[in-house]
XYZ file of C-alpha atoms in Angstrom:
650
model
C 126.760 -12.715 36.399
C 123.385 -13.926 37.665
C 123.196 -10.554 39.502
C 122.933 -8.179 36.386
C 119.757 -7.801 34.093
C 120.011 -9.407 30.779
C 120.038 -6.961 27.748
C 116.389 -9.065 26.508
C 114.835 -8.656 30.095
C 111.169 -5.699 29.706
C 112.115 -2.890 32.040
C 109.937 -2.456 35.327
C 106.881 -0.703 34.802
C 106.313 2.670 37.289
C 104.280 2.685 39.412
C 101.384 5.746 39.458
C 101.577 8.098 42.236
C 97.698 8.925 43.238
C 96.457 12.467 43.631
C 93.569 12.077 46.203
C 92.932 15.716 46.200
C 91.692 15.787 42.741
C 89.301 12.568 43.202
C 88.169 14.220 45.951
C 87.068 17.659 44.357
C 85.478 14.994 40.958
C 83.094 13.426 43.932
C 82.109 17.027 44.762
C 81.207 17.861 41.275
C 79.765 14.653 40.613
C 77.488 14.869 43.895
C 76.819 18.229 43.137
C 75.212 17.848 39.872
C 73.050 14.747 40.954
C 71.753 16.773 44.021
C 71.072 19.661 41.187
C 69.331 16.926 39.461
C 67.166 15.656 41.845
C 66.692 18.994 42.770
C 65.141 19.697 39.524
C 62.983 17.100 38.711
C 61.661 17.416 42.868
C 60.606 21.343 41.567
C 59.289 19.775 38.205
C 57.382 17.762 40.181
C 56.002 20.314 42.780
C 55.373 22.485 40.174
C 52.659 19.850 38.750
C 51.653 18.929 41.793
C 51.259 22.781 42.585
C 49.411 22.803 38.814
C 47.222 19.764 39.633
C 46.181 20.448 43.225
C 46.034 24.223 43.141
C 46.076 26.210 40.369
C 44.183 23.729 37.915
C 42.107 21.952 41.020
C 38.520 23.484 39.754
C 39.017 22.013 36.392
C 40.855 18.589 36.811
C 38.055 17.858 39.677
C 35.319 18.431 37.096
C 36.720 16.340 34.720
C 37.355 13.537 37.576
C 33.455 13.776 38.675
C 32.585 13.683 34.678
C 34.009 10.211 34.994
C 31.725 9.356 37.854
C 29.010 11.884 37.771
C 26.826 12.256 34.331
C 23.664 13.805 33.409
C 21.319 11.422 32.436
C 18.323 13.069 30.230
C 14.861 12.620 30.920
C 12.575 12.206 28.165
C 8.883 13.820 28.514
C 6.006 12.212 27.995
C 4.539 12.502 25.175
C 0.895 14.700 25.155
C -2.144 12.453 24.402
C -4.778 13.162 21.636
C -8.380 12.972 22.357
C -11.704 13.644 19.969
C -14.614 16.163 20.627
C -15.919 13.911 23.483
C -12.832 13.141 25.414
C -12.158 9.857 23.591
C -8.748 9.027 23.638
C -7.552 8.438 19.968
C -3.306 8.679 20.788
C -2.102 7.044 24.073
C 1.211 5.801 25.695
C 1.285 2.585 27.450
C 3.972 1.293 29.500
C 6.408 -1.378 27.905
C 9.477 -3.311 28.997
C 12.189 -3.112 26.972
C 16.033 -3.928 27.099
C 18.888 -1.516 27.011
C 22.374 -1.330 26.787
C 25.432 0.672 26.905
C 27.388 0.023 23.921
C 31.086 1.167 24.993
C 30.638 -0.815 28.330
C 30.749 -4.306 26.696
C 33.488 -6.128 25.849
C 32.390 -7.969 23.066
C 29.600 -6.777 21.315
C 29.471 -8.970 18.808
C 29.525 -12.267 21.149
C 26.966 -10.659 23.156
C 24.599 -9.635 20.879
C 24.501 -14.023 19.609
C 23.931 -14.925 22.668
C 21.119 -12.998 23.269
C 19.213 -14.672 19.895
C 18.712 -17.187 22.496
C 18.270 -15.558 25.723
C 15.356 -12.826 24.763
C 14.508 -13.780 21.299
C 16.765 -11.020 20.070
C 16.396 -10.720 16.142
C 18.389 -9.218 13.197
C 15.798 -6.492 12.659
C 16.292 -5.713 16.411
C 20.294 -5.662 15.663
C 19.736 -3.741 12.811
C 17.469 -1.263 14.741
C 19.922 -0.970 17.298
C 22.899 -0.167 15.172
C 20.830 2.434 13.376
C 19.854 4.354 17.000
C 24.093 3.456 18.248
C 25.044 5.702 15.152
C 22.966 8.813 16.571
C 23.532 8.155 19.933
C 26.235 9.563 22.030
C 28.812 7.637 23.733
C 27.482 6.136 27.038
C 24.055 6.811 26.399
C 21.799 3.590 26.857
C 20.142 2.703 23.446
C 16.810 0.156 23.493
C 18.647 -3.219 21.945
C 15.173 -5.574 22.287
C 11.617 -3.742 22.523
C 7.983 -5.198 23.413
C 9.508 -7.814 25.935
C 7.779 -10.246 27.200
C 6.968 -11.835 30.893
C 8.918 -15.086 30.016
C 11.723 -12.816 28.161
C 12.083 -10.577 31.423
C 12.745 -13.879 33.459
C 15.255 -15.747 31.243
C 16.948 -12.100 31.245
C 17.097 -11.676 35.100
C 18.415 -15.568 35.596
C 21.479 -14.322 33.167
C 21.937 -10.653 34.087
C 24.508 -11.664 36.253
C 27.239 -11.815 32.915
C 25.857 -8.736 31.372
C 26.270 -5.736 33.598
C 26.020 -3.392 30.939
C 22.128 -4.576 29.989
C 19.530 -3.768 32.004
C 15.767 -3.839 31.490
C 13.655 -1.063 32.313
C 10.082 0.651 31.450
C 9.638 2.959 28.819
C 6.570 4.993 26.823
C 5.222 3.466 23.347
C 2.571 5.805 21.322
C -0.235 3.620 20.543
C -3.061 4.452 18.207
C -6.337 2.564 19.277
C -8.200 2.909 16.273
C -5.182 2.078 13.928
C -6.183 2.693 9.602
C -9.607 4.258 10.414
C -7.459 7.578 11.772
C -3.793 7.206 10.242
C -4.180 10.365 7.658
C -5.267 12.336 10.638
C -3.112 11.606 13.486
C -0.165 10.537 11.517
C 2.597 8.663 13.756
C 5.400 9.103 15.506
C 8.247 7.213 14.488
C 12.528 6.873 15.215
C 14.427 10.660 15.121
C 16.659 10.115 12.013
C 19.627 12.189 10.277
C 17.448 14.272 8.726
C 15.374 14.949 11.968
C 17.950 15.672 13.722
C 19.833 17.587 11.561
C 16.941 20.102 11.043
C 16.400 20.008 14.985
C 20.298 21.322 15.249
C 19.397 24.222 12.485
C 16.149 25.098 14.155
C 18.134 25.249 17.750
C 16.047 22.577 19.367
C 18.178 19.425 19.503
C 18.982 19.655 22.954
C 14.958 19.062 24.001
C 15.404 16.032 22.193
C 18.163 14.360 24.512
C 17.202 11.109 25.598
C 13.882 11.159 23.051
C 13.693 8.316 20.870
C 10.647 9.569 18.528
C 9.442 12.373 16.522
C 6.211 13.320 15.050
C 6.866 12.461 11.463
C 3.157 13.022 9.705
C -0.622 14.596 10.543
C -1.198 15.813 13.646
C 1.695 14.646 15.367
C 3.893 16.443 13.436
C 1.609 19.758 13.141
C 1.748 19.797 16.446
C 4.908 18.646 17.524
C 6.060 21.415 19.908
C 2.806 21.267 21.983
C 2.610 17.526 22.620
C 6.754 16.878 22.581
C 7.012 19.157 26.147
C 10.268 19.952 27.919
C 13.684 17.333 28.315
C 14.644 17.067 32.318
C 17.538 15.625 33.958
C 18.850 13.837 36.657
C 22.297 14.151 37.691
C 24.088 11.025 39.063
C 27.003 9.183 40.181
C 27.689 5.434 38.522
C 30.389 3.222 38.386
C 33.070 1.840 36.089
C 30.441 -0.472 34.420
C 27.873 2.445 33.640
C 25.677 1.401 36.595
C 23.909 4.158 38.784
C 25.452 3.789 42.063
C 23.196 7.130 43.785
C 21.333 10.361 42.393
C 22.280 13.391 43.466
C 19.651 16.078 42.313
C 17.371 16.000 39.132
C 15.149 18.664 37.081
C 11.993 17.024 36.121
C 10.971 16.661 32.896
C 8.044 18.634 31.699
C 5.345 16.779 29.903
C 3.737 17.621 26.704
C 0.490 19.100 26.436
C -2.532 17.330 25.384
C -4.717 18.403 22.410
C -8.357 17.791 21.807
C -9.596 17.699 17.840
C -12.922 18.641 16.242
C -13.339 15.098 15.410
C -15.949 12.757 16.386
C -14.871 9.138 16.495
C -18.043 7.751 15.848
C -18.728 9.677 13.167
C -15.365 8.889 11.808
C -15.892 5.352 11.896
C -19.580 4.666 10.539
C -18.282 7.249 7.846
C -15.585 4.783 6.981
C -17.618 1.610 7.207
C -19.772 3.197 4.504
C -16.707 3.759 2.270
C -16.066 0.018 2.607
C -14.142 -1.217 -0.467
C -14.224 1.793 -2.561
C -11.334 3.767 -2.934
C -12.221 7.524 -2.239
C -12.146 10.084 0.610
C -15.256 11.462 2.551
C -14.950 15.122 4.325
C -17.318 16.280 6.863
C -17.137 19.632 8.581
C -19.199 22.290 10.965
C -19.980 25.333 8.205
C -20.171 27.419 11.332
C -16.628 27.362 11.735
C -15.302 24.693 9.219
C -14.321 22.804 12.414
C -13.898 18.846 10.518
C -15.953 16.182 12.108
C -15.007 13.311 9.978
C -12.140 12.942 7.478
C -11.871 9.206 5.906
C -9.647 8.126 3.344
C -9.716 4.657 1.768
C -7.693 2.392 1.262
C -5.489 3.637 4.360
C -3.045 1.479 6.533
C -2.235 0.645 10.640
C 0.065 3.651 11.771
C 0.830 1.432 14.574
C 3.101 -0.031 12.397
C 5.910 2.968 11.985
C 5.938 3.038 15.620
C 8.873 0.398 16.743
C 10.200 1.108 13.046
C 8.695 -0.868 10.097
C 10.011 -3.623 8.279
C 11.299 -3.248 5.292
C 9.345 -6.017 3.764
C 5.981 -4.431 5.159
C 6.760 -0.624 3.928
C 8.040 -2.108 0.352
C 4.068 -3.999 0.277
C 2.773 -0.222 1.154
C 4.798 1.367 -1.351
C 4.581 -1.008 -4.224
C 0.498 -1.222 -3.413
C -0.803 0.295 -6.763
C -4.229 1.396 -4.438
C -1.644 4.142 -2.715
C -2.919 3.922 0.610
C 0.120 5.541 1.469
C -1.462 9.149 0.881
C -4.091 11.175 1.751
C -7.376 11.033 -0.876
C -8.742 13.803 1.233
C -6.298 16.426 1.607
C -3.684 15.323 -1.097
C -5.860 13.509 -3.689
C -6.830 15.971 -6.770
C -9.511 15.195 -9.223
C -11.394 17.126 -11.754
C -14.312 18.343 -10.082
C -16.941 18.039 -12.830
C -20.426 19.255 -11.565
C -20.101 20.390 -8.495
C -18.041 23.491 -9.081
C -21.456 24.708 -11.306
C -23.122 26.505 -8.080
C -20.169 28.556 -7.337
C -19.723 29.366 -11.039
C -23.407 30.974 -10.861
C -22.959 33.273 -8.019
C -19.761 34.316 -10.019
C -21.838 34.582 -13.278
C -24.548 36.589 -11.508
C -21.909 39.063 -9.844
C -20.190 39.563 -12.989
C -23.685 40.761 -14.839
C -23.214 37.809 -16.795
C -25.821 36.243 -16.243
C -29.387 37.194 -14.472
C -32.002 34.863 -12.250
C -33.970 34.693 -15.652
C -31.886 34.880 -18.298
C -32.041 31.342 -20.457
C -29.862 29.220 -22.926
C -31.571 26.885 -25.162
C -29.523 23.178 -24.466
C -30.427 21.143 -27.727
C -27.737 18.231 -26.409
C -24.327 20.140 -27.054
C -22.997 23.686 -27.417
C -20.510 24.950 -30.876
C -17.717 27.011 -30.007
C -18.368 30.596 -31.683
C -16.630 31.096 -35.128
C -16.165 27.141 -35.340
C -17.520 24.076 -35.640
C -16.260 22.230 -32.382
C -18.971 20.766 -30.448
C -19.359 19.949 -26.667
C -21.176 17.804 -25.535
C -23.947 17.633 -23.062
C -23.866 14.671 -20.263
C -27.447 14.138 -21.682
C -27.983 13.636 -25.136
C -30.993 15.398 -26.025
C -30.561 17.976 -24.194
C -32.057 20.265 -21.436
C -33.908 22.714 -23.546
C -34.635 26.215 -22.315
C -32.724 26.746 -19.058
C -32.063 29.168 -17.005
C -29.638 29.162 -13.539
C -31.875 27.437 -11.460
C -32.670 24.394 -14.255
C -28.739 24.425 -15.484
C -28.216 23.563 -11.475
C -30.833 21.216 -10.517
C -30.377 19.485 -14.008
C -26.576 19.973 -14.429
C -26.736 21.594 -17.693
C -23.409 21.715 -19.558
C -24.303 23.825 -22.531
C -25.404 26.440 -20.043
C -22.114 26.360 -18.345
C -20.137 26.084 -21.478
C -21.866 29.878 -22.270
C -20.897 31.070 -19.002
C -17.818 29.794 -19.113
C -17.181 31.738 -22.687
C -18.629 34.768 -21.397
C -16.554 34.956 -18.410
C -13.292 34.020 -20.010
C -10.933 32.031 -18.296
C -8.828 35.237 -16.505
C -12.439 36.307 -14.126
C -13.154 32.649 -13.718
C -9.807 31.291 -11.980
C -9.760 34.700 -9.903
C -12.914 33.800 -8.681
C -12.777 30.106 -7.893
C -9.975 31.241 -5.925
C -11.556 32.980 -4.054
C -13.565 30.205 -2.861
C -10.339 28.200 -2.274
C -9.631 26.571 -5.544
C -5.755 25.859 -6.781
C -4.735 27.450 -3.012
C -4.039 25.118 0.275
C -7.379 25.547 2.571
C -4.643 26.062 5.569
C -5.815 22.716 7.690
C -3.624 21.852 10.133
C -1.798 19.080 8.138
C 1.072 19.673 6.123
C -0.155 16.948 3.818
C -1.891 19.203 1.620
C -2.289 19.830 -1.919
C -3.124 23.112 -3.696
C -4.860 21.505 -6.552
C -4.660 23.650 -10.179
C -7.119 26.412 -10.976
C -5.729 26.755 -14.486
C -4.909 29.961 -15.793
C -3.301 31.408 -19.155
C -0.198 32.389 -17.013
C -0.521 28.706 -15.385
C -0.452 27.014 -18.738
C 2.356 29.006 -20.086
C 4.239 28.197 -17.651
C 3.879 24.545 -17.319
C 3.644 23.349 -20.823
C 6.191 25.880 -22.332
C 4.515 28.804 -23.036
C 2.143 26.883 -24.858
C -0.939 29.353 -25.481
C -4.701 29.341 -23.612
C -6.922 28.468 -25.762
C -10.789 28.885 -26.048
C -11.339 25.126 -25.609
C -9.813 25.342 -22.563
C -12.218 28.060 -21.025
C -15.027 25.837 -22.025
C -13.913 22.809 -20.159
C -13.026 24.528 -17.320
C -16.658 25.433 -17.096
C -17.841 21.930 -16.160
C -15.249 21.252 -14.042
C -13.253 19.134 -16.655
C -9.826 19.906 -18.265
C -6.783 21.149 -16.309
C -8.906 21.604 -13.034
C -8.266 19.681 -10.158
C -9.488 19.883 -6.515
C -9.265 17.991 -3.634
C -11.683 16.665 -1.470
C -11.477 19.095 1.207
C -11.485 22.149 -0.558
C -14.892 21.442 -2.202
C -15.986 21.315 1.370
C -14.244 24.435 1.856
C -15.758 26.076 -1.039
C -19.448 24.486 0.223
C -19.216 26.229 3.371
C -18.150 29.451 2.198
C -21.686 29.434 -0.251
C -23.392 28.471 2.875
C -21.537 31.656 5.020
C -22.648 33.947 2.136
C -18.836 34.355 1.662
C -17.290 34.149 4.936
C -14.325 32.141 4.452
C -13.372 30.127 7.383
C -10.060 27.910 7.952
C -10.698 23.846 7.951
C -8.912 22.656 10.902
C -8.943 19.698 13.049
C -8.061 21.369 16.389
C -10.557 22.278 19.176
C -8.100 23.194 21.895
C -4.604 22.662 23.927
C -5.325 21.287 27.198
C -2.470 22.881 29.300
C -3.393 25.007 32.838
C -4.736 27.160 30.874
C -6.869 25.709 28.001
C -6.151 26.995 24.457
C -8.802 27.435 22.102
C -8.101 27.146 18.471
C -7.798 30.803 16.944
C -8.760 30.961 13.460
C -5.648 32.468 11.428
C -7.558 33.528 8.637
C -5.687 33.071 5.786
C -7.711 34.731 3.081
C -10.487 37.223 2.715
C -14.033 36.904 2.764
C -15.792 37.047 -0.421
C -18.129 41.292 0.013
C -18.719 42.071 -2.888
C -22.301 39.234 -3.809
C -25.342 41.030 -2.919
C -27.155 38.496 -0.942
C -29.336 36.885 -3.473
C -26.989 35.563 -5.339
C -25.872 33.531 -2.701
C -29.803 32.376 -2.402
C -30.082 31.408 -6.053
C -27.238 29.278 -5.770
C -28.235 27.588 -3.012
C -32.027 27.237 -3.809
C -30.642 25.663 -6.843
C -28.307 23.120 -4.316
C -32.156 22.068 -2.759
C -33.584 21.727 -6.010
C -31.001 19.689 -6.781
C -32.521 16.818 -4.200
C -35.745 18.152 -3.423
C -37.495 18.958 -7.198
C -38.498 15.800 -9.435
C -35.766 17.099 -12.129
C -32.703 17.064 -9.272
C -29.938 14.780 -10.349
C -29.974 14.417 -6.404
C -33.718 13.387 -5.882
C -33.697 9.677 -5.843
C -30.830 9.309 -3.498
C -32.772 11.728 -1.039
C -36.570 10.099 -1.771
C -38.553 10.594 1.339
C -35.809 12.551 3.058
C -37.681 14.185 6.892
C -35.235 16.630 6.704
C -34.545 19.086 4.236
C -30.742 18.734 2.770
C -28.965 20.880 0.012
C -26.360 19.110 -2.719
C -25.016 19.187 -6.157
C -23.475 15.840 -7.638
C -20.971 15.222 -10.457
C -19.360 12.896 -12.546
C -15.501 13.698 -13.292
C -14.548 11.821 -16.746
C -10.885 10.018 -16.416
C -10.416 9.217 -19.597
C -10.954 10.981 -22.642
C -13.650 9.313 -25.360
C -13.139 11.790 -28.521
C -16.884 11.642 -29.055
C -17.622 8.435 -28.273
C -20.523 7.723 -26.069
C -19.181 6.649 -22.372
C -19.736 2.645 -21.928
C -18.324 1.505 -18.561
C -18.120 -2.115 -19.914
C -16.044 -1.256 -22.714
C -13.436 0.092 -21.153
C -10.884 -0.781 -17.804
C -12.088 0.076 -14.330
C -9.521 2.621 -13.728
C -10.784 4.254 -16.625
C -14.319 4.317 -14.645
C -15.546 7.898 -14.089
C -15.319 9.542 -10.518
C -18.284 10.350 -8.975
C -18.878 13.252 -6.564
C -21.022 14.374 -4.208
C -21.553 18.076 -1.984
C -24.192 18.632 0.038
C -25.291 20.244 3.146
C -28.071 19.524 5.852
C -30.494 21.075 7.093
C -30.938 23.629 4.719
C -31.985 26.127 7.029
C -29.469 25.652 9.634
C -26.517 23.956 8.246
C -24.819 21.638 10.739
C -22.764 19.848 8.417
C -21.027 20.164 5.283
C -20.208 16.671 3.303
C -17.959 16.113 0.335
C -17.882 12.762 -1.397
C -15.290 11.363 -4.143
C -15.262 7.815 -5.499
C -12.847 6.568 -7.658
C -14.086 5.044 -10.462
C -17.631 4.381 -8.985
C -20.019 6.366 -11.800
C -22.167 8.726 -11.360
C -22.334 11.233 -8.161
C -26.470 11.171 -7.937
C -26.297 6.821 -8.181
C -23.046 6.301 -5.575
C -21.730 9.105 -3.898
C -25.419 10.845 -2.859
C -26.596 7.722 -1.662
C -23.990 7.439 0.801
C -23.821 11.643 1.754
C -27.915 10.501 2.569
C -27.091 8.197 4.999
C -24.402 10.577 6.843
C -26.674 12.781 6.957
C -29.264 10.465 8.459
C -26.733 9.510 11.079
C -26.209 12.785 11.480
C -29.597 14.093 11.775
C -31.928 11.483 13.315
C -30.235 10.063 15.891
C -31.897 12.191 18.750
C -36.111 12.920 19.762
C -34.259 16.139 20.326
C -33.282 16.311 16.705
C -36.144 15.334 15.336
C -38.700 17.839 17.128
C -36.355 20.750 15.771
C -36.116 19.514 12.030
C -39.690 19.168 12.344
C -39.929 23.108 13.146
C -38.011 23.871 10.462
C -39.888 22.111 7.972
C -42.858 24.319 8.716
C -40.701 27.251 7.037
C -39.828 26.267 3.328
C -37.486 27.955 1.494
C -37.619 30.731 -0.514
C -39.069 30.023 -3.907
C -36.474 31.797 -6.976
C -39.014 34.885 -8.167
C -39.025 35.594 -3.936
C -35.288 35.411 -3.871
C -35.452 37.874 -7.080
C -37.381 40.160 -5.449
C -36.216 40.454 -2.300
């Protein structure tokens, strides 16, 4: 009974049999595909391997020594600028200055704090810095703190240790020793910005500019940029993770720029200027032999030193908000009407035109009427000048007789001619802070005021040198010394020469023609009438040149600001700025001319009582300064000039 199996008892399970054959042949295949595997990623791998140390070696090991080797620019130095006499008037001197390598530090931020304290580091010199980091390319070391000091150098060097990425090291600052009395000459140099640079990339030259900070941004240094800039070098080398130079391994030096000499005497330029004192104005002198400037002053100016480092904004908002302007140049940009003194190159231009003759007269009873009207014009003197003829209307500054020219002529043969002489046109000086001034014109006038018409009035101002006519400064000295050449028109410029090996002179580019067509005489009426002008006891010029050992040519002028509609002028009356200009041309010695010398004065009155005064004593200091000088006026005082019925019949 025990021995049977009970009907609720599981049934035995069976037991598997086990095929070791087949697990045998899954090992295989299982082995076999993992060898297959390792097999293929071991050929992926040789493969790059093969890629990385063969095929692709030449490139991969240039872009492993561009993480260890770079090319670190050299900037040139910068060409110096020197007067007539060798004095230096644009320099670089060494400063110390500390830079950095933005991507190398870790904190920026923190670092920049904590040198507030360490080197005086301010938030100008932050703001500076982030200004240059925006232009700059990766790596490159940007100047964080300029100018430092002695005592700055040695708290820096005590704390280098926790800022490998600083370092302090030399560099080249443009200085300008004679600061305001040259600044609308030389211009400055100042920091590359976007729109430098971007017109550096179109013009293909942005590359020379690698590691330069500065630019030539007005005057000379920016006429003459490529000459005094010179040639970007290089030095290839290898550093280390933090940026430092561990060895150089070859280098191309830079090239530096070439220095330029300028026609201008410093001497001259700065008793010309101390003369000026507190009147605002501009004073031109230049060499009628080849228009070769000598002394260019404008007042009020300002230090270019101060663009240098970068200005503040606080300082450059004084400049611009400074309702004196010294921010442009009176002498090259400044246009006023110029009254009087255009009268001697409105004769020979009368006299060529046959409308008017050496003795041909205008009766001047005080004022002039406009033909088939009755608008007056007034005379600058009251009563009048009486009979006149060319020379009188010159030495006595005649209106009326200029008025009749000026109707005669009409205003299409006058404003061809005073172009000529380098009215409403740029004289071509080697600045590109230049005006062209208006010579007004019926096409002119229609153009600006909307077609409005040319009418007779206007032709009669523009004889005196009044209405729409505005010159500058420098192209009455332009016009001066092409009545002294007899027409020859010469280009002002301010450069003598480029001192490279080989010294290069300054090549005239004549930019317009000479004026052929004035018989000679002409010329001498004109200019006998400029002598007259300070010589006879009628010149408006005389008192101003009283006693004179020399003998000097001129014309003076008074431009009127503000219109009076017939009122007579009273300077107490009315607001300073409403003051007339005075003006002054001259040359000296008549015979000979050395010098030509053009005078504006804001506001200041009348040419003969301010601005002739002044041209006098230029002319002295010119002049009389030398036994040498003296002995040779003397000689030429023994010839006088030629008296107007020899000039007539010559």
């Amino acid at each position: 009974m025990f021995g049977k199996l009970s009907k609720f008892s599981p049934p035995k399970q069976r037991e598997k049999i086990r095929n070791g054959q087949a697990e045998k042949n899954l090992f295989v295949r299982r082995a076999l595909i993992a060898f297959l595997g390792v097999l293929g990623l071991t050929g992926v791998l040789l493969t790059n391997l093969y890629h990385l140390q063969v095929r692709d070696y030449d490139a991969y090991q240039t872009r492993s020594n561009g993480n260890r080797i770079k090319l670190l620019p050299i900037p040139p130095v910068r060409g110096l600028i020197y007067d007539r006499n060798g004095k230096v008037l644009a320099e670089n001197l060494t400063f110390f200055g500390l830079y950095i390598v933005p991507e190398k530090v870790n904190n920026l931020d923190e670092t920049l704090i904590e040198l507030k304290t360490i080197v005086g580091l301010t938030d100008e010199d932050i703001e500076n810095f982030r200004k240059e980091r925006a232009r700059s390319s990766r790596y490159t070391p940007i100047l964080l703190k300029p100018n430092l000091t002695e005592e700055q150098i040695a708290r820096f060097s005590v704390n280098q240790y926790r800022f490998p990425s600083l370092d302090v090291q030399p560099y080249f600052k443009r200085t300008y020793p004679y600061g305001d009395v040259l600044t609308h000459i030389l211009g400055y140099v100042a920091k590359i910005n976007d729109k430098d640079k971007q017109r550096l990339q179109d013009e293909g030259k942005f590359g020379n500019y690698a590691g330069s900070h500065d630019i030539g941004k007005l005057g000379i240094e920016k006429f003459y940029e490529e000459q005094l800039h010179g040639q970007t070098g290089f030095e290839e080398v290898e550093i280390n993770n933090r940026g430092k130079v561990i060895r150089k391994l070859r280098d191309q030096p830079a090239v530096a720029g070439s220095s330029i000499r300028l026609t201008l005497d410093v001497e001259l330029q700065q008793y010309v200027s101390s003369l000026i004192g507190n009147e605002k104005g501009a004073i031109v002198v230049l060499d009628p032999k080849d228009s070769s400037i000598l002394a260019m002053v404008t007042n009020p100016s300002y230090d270019n030193n101060l663009f240098v480092d970068g200005i503040s904004g606080r300082d450059y908002k004084k400049l611009l908000d400074d309702e004196d302007r010294p921010l442009y140049s009176r002498a090259t940009q400044g246009t006023y009407p110029p009254a009087s003194t255009i009268k001697p190159f409105m004769a020979v231009a009368g006299l060529t035109e046959n409308k008017i003759t050496a003795g041909s007269t205008v009766f001047d009873p005080g004022y002039w009427i406009l033909p088939g009207t009755t608008q007056r014009f007034r005379d600058w003197k009251r009563s009048g000048h009486g009979r006149t003829d060319i020379n009188k209307a010159i030495v006595e500054s005649s209106d009326t007789y200029f008025y009749q020219l000026a109707y005669d002529m009409g205003i299409d043969k006058m404003s061809d001619w005073m172009k000529r002489f380098g009215f409403g046109v740029k004289t071509g000086i080697d600045l590109a802070e230049e005006s062209t001034g208006i010579m007004p014109s019926r096409e002119w006038k229609q153009k600006r005021y909307k077609k409005q018409p040319w009418l007779a009035a206007d032709t009669i101002n523009a004889g005196i040198g009044q209405g729409y006519w505005i010159s500058t400064p420098l192209q009455l000295a332009k016009a001066t010394a092409v009545l002294i050449n007899n027409g020859k028109v010469n280009t002002p410029h301010l450069m003598m020469e480029v001192m490279s090996r080989e010294n290069m002179p300054y090549q005239d580019p004549l930019l317009y023609d000479d004026i052929k067509d004035v018989p000679p005489r002409f010329w001498q009426i004109a200019k006998l009438g400029m002598y007259n002008v300070l010589h006879a006891s009628n010149g408006t010029g005389r008192k101003a040149f009283a006693g004179v050992p020399y003998r000097a040519a001129g014309k003076t002028g008074t431009a009127q600001v503000k219109s009076l509609k017939g009122k007579d002028y009273d300077k107490n009356a009315i607001a300073k700025k409403y003051h007339d200009h005075a003006w002054f041309i001259g040359y000296a010695p008549y015979e000979n001319p050395r010098m030509v010398v053009s005078i504006i004065l804001e506001n200041a009155g009348g040419g003969g009582s301010t601005a002739a005064p002044m041209a006098r004593k230029i002319m002295d200091y010119m002049l009389l300064r030398s036994n040498t000088t003296n002995t040779e006026l003397q000689k030429n005082e023994q010839n006088p000039p030629l008296e107007e019925d020899e000039i007539n019949n010559e």
